[in-house]
CSV table of C-alpha atoms and ligand atoms in Angstrom, one decimal:
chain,number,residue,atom,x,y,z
A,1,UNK,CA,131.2,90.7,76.5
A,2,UNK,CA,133.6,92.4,78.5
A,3,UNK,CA,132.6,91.5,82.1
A,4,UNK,CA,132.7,95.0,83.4
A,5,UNK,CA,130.1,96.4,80.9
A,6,UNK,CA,127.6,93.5,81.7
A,7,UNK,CA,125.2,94.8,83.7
A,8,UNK,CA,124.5,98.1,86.1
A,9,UNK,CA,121.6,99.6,87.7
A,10,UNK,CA,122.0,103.3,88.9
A,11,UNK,CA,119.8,103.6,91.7
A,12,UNK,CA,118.0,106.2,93.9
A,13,UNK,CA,119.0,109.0,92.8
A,14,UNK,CA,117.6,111.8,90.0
A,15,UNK,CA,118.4,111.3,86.6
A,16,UNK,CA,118.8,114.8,84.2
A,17,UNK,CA,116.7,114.4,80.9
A,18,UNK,CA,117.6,117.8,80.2
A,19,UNK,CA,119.6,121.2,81.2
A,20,UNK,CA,116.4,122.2,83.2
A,21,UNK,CA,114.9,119.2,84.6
A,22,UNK,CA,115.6,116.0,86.4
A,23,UNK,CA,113.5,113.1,87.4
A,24,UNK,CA,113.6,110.5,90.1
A,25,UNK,CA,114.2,107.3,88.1
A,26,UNK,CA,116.4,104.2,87.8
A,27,UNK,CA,118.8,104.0,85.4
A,28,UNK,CA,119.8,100.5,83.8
A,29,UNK,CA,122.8,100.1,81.8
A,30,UNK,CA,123.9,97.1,80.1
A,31,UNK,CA,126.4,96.5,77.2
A,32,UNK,CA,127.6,99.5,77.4
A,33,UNK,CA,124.2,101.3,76.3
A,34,UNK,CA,121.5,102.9,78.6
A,35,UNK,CA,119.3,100.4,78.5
A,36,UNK,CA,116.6,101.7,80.5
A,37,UNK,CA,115.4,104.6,81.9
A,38,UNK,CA,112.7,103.4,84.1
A,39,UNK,CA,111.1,103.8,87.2
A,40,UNK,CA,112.6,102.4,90.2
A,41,UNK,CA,111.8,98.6,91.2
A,42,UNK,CA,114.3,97.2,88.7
A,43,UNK,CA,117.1,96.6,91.4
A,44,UNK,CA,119.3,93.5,91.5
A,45,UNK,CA,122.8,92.6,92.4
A,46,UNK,CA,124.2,95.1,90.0
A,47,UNK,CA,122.6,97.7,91.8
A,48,UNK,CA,124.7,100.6,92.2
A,49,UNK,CA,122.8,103.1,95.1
A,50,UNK,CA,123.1,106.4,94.1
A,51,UNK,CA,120.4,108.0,96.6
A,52,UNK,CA,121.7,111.7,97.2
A,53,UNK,CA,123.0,112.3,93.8
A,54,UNK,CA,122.4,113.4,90.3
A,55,UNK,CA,123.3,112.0,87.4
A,56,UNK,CA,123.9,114.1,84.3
A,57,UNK,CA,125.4,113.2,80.7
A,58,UNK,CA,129.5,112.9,80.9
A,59,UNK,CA,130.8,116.1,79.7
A,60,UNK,CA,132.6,117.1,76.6
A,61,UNK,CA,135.4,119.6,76.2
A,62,UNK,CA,135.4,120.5,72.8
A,63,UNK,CA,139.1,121.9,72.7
A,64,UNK,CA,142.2,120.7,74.2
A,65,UNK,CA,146.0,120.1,73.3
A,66,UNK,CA,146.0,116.8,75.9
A,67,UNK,CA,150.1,116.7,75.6
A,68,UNK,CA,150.2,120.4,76.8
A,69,UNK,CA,148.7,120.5,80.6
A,70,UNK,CA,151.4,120.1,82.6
A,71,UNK,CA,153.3,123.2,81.5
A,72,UNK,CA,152.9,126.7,83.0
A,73,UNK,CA,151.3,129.4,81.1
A,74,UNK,CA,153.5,131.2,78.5
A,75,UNK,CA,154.0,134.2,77.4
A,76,UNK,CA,153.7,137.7,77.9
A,77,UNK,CA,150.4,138.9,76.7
A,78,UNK,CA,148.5,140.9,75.6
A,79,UNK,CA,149.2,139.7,72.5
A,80,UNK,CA,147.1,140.7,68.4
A,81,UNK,CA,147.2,137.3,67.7
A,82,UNK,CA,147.9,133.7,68.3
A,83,UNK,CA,150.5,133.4,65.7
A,84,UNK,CA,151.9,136.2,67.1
A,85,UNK,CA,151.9,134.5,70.8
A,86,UNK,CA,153.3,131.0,69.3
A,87,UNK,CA,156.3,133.1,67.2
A,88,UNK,CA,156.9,134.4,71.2
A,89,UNK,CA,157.0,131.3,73.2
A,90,UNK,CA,158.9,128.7,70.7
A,91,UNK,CA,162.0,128.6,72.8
A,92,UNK,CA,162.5,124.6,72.5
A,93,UNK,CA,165.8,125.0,74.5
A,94,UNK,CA,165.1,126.5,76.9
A,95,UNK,CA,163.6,126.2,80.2
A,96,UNK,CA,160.9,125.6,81.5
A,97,UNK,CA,159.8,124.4,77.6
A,98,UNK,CA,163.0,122.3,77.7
A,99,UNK,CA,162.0,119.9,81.0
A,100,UNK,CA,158.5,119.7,80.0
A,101,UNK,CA,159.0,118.2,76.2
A,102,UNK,CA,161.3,116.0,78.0
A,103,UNK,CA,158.4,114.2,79.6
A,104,UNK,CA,157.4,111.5,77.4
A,105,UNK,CA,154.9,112.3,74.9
A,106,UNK,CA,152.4,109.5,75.8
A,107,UNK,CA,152.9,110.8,79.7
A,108,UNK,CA,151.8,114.2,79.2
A,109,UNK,CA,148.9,112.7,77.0
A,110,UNK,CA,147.7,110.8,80.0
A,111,UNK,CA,147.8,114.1,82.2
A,112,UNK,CA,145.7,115.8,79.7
A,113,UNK,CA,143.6,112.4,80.1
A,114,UNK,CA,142.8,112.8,83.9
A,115,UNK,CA,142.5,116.4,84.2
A,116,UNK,CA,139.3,116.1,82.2
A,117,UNK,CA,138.1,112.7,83.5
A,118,UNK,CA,138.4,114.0,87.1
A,119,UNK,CA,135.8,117.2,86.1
A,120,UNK,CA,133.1,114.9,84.7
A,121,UNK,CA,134.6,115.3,80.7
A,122,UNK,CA,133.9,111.8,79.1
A,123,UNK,CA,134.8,113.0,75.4
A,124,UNK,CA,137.5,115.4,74.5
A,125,UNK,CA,138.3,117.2,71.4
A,126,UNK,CA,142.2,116.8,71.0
A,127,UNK,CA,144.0,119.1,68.7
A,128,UNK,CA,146.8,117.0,67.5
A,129,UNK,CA,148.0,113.6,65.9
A,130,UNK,CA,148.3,111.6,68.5
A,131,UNK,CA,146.2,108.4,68.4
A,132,UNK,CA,144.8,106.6,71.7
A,133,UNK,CA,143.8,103.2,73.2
A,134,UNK,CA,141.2,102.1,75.2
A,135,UNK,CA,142.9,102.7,77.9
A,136,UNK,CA,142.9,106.3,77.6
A,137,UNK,CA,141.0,108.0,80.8
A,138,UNK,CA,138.2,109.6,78.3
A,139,UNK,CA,137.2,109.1,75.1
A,140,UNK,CA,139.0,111.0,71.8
A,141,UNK,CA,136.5,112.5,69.4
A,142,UNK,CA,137.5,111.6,65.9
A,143,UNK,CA,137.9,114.7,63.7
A,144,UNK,CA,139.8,115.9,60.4
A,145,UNK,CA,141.9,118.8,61.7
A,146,UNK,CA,144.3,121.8,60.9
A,147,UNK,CA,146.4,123.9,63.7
A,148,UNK,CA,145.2,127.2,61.6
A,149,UNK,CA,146.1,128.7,58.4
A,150,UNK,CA,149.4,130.3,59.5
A,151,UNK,CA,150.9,127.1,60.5
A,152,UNK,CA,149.4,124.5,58.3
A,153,UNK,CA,150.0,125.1,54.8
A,154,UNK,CA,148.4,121.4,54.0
A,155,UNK,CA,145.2,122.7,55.1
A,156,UNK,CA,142.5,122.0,52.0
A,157,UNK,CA,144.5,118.2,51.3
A,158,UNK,CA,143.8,118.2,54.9
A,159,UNK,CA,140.3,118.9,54.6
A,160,UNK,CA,139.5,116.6,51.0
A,161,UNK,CA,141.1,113.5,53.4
A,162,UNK,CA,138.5,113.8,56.5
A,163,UNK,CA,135.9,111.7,56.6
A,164,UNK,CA,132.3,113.7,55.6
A,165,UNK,CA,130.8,112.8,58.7
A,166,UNK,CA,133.7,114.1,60.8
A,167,UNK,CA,134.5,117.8,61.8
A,168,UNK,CA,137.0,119.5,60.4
A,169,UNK,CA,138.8,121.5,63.3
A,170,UNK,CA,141.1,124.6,63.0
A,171,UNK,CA,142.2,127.7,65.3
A,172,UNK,CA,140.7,130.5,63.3
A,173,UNK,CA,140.5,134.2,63.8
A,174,UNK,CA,142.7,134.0,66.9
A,175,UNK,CA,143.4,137.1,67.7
A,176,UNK,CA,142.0,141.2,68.0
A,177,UNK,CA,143.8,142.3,64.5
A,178,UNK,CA,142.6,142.9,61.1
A,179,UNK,CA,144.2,139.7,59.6
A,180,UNK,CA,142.4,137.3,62.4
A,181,UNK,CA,139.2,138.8,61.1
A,182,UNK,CA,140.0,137.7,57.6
A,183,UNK,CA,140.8,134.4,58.3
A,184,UNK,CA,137.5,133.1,58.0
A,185,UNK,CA,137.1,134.1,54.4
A,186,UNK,CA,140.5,132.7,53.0
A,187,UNK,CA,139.4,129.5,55.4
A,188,UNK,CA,135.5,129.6,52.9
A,189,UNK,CA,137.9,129.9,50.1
A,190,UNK,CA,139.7,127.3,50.5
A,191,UNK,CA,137.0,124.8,51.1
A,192,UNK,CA,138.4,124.6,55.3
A,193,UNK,CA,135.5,126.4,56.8
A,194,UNK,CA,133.7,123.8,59.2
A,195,UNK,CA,134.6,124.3,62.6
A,196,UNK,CA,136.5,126.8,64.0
A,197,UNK,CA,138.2,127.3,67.7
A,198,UNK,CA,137.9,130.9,69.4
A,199,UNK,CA,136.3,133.0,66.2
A,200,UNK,CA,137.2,136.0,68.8
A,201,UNK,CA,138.2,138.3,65.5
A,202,UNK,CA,135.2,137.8,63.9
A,203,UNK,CA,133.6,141.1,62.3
A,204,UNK,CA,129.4,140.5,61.7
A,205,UNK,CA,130.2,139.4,58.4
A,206,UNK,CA,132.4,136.7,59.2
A,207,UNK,CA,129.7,135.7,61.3
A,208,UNK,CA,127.3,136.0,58.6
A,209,UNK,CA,129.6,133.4,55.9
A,210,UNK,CA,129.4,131.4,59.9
A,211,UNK,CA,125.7,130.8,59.9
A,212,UNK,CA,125.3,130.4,56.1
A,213,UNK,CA,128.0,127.9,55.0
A,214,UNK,CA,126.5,125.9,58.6
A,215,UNK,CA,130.2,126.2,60.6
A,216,UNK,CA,130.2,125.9,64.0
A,217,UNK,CA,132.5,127.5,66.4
A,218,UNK,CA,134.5,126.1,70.0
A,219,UNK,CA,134.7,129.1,72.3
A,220,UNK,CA,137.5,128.8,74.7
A,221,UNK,CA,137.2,131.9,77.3
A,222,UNK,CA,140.0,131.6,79.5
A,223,UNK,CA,142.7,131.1,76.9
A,224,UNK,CA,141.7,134.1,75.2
A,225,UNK,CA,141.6,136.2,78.2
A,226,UNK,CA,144.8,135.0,78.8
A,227,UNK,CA,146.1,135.7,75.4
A,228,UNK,CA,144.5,138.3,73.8
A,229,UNK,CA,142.9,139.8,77.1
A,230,UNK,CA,139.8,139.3,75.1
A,231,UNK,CA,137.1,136.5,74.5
A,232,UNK,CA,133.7,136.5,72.2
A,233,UNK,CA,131.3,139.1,72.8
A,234,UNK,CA,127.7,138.2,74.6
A,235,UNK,CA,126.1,139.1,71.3
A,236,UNK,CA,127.4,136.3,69.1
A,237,UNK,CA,125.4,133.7,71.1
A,238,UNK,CA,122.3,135.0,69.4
A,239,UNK,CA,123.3,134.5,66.1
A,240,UNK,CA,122.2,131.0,65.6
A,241,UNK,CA,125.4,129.5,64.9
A,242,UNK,CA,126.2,126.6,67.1
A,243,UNK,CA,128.9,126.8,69.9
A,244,UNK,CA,130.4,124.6,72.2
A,245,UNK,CA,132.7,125.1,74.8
A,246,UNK,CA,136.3,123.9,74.9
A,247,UNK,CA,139.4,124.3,78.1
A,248,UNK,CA,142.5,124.9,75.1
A,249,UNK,CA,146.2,124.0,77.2
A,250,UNK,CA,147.4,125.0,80.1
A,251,UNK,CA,149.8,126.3,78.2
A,252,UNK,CA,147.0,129.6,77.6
A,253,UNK,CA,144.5,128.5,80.0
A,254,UNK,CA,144.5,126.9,83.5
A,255,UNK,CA,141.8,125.2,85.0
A,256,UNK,CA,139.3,122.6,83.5
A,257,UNK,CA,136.1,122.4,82.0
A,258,UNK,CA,134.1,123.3,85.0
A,259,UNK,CA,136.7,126.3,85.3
A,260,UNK,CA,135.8,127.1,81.3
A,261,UNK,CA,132.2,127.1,82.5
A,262,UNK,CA,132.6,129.3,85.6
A,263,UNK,CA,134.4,131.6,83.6
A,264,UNK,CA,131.9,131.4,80.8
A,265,UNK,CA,129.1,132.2,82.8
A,266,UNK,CA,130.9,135.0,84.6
A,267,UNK,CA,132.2,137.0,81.1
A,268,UNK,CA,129.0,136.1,79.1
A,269,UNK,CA,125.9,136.1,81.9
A,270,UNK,CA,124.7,133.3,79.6
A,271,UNK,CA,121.7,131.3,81.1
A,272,UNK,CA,122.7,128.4,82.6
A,273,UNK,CA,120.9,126.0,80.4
A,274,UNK,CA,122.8,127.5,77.6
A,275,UNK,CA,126.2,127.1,79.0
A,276,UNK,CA,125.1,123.2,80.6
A,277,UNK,CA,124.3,122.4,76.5
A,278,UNK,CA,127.6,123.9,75.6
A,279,UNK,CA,129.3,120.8,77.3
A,280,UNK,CA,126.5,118.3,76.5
A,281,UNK,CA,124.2,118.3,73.6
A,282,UNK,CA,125.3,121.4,71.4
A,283,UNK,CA,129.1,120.4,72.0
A,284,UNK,CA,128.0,116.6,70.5
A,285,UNK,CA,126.2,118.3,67.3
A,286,UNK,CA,129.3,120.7,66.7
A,287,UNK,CA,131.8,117.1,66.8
A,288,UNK,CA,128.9,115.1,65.2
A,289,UNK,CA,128.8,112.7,67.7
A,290,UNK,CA,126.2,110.6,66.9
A,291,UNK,CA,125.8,107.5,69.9
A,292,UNK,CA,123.8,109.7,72.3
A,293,UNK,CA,126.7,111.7,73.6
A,294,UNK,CA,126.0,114.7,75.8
A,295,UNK,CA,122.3,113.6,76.5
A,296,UNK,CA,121.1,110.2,78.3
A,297,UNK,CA,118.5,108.5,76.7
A,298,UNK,CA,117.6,104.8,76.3
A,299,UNK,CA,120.0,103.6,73.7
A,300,UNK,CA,122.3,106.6,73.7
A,301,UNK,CA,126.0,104.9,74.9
A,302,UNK,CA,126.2,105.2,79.0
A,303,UNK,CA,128.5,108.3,78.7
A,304,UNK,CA,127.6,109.3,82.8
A,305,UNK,CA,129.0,111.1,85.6
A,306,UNK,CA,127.6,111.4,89.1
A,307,UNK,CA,127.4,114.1,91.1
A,308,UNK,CA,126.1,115.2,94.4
A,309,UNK,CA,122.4,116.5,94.2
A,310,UNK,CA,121.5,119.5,96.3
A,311,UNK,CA,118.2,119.6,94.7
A,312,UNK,CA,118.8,121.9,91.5
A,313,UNK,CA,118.4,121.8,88.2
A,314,UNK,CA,121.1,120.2,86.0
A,315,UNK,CA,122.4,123.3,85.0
A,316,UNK,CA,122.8,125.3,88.1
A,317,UNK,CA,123.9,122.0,89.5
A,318,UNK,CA,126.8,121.5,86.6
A,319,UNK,CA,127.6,125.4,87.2
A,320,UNK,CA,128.4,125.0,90.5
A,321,UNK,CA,130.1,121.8,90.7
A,322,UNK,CA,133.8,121.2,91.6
A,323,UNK,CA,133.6,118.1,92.0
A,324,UNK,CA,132.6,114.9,90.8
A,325,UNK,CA,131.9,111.4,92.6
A,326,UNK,CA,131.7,108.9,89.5
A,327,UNK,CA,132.1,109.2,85.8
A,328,UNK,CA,131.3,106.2,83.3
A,329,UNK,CA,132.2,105.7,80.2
A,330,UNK,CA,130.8,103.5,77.9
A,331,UNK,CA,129.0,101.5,80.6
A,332,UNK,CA,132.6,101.2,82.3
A,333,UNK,CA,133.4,103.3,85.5
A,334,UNK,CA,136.1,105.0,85.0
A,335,UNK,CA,136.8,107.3,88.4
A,336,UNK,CA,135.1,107.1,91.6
A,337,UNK,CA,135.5,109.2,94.9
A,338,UNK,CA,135.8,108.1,98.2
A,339,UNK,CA,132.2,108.4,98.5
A,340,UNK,CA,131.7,105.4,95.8
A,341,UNK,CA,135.4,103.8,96.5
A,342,UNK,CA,133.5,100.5,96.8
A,343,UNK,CA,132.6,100.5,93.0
A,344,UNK,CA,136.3,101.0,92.4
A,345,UNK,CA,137.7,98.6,89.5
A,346,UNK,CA,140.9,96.1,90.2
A,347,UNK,CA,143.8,98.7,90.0
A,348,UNK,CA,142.0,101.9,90.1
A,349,UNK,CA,144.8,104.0,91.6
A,350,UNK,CA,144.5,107.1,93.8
A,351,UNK,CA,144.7,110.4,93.1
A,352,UNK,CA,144.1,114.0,94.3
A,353,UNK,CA,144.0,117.1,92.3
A,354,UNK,CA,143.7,120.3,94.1
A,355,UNK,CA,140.1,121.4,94.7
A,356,UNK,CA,139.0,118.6,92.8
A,357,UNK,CA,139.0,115.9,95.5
A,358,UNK,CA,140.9,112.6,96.6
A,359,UNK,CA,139.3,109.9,93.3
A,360,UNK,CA,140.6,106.7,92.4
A,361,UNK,CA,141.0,106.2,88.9
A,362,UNK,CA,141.5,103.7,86.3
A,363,UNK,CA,144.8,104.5,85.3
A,364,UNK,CA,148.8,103.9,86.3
A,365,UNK,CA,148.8,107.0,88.3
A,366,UNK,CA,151.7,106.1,89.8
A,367,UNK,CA,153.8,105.9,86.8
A,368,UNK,CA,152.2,108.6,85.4
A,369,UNK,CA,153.2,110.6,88.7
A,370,UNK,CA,157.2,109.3,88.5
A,371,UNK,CA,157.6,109.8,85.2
A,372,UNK,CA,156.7,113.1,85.9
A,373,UNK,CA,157.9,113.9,88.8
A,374,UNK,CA,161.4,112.2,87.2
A,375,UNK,CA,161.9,115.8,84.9
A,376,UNK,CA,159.8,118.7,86.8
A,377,UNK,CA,160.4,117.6,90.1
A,378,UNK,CA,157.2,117.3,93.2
A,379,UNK,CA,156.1,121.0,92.5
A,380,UNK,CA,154.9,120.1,88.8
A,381,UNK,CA,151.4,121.0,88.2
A,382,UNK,CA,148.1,119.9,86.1
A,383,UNK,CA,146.8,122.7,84.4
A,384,UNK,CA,147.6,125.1,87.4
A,385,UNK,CA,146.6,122.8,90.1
A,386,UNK,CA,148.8,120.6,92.1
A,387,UNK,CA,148.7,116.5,92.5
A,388,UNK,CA,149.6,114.2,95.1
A,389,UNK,CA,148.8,110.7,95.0
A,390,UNK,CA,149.5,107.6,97.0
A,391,UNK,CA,152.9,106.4,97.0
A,392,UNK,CA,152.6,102.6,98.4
A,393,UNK,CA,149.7,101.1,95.9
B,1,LIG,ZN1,144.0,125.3,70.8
């Protein structure tokens, strides 16, 4: 067994059993697994303290395009549609599109890693091809997927090749027009309809054919504001189809997922246990992910993050958090701040996004930061925030 996912004991501090309530428990993990959630007593060497913090599930951001957050926003919206939006900015040539596809592919994948390790994402659902290691910063849900009907004509073989206990992701109704409302039924007709990203041009029927064919939908607020200069309305969330929440690029959206949440709370007025299960348990159902993802239980994979606890629930604590002191993943720690720098791994490098905190991670920062650096120069920036690290390691 891998020596780093032998043994742990989180200790001291509360531990969330759901959106609304924590309790003041130890937490054992071992093999990778939550073995235990006990009461306290069980401390050994492994002992990590954690008095004065909370510990909630890791997060997961349902939607993102990990190659595309180091690129500014682009466009000039408001635009009817996406296809409309991705017609406008397919300029390959020319700048600043030109420098950023210039950065290595698997660079700009590893950006799109640590902008959602360092807010507290453990799983991410990637929109693309790529395939990843285990030395990615977070996990890589596993999922069939299309980019949407206008731009993947392959979309049913698609579909017939994933896996039945996978999602099958698309963009769908992306957009404020008559022909992003309609989406959804060529989609049912062509045997695509599982789970769809944004949904904002969905009419009540189309949210009907939703709820009865059992799709799910990824809501991604501050793209579409950026895009279409509108999201979903308040009123879908009643309508008992299942929704998670997702970031999108920084290409239409900057900011993380605890920006997606802010946002989310401030256009929808959602409860905040509704928004926290967004990025927990109702964003595992909609990727089927099935090893105790988004919750912690005993048995469930040790999928944590560690925040500071001023005493409320999980939810308000999630909504108002920007910024986070440890995450684990899969019993391994995977970031720590300076808080917990003792509990830092052999070449966890440093690294400080803006308004996110100084965190050492477990990742070549540094060549991640050169490489970069190399093409767009010091001012280059991680889904709209900036990045310094530590030169000397
Ligand atoms: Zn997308």
């Amino acid at each position: 067994m891998d020596a780093a996912l032998a043994e742990m004991i989180l200790a001291g501090g509360r531990v969330a059993v759901s959106a609304g309530r924590a309790v003041r428990v130890d937490l054992k993990i071992r093999g990778g697994r939550i073995e235990r959630v006990g009461i306290a007593g069980c401390r050994t060497d492994q002992s990590m303290d954690v008095s004065g913090c909370l510990v909630l599930p890791g997060l997961i951001n349902a939607h993102d395009h990990l190659a595309f957050n180091l690129f500014p926003l682009l466009g000039k919206p408001p635009y009817a549609n996406a296809t409309e939006w991705a017609r406008d900015i397919y300029r390959p040539d020319e700048s600043p599109v030109r420098e950023h596809r210039s950065v290595p592919r698997e660079v700009r994948l590893g950006w799109g890693g640590l902008k959602n390790l360092i807010s507290g994402v453990t799983t991410v659902g990637h929109h693309d091809l790529d395939k990843f290691g285990r030395g990615f910063p977070v996990k890589v849900a596993r999922a069939g997927w299309a980019h949407s009907l206008a731009f993947t004509p392959d979309a049913a073989a698609r579909r017939a090749r994933t896996a039945g206990d996978r999602p099958f992701v698309m963009h769908l109704a992306e957009g404020t027009d008559a022909e992003s409302a309609a989406e959804v039924f060529e989609a049912d007709r062509m045997g695509t309809l599982d789970v769809i990203v944004h949904g904002v041009g969905l009419d009540a029927s189309g949210w009907r054919l939703l709820k009865k064919r059992r799709a799910a939908v990824i809501a991604c607020p501050v793209s579409n504001l950026f895009t279409l200069r509108q999201t979903l309305g308040r009123g879908v969330f009643s309508r008992g189809v299942p929704i998670a929440l997702g970031t999108d690029s920084a290409l239409t959206a900057p900011g993380d997922l605890l920006d997606a949440l802010r946002a989310a709370r401030s256009v929808w007025k959602l409860p905040a246990a509704r928004l926290y299960r967004m990025v927990t348990s109702e964003a595992a159902r909609v990727l089927r992910l099935c090893d105790g993802e988004g919750e912690i239980r005993k048995g469930g994979v040790a999928d944590l993050i560690v925040v500071r606890d001023a005493g409320l629930s999980p939810a308000e604590t999630l909504l108002g958090l920007t910024r986070v002191e440890m995450a684990i993943i899969g019993g391994k720690i995977r970031m720590v701040s300076e808080k917990f720098r003792r509990y830092a791994g052999e070449g966890f490098q440093r690294l400080t996004v803006q308004g996110r905190g100084r965190v050492w991670v477990d990742a070549d920062v540094a060549k991640l930061y050169e490489e970069a650096v190399t093409r767009l120069g010091t001012a280059f920036k991680l889904a709209g925030r900036w990045v310094r690290i530590k030169w000397n390691r």
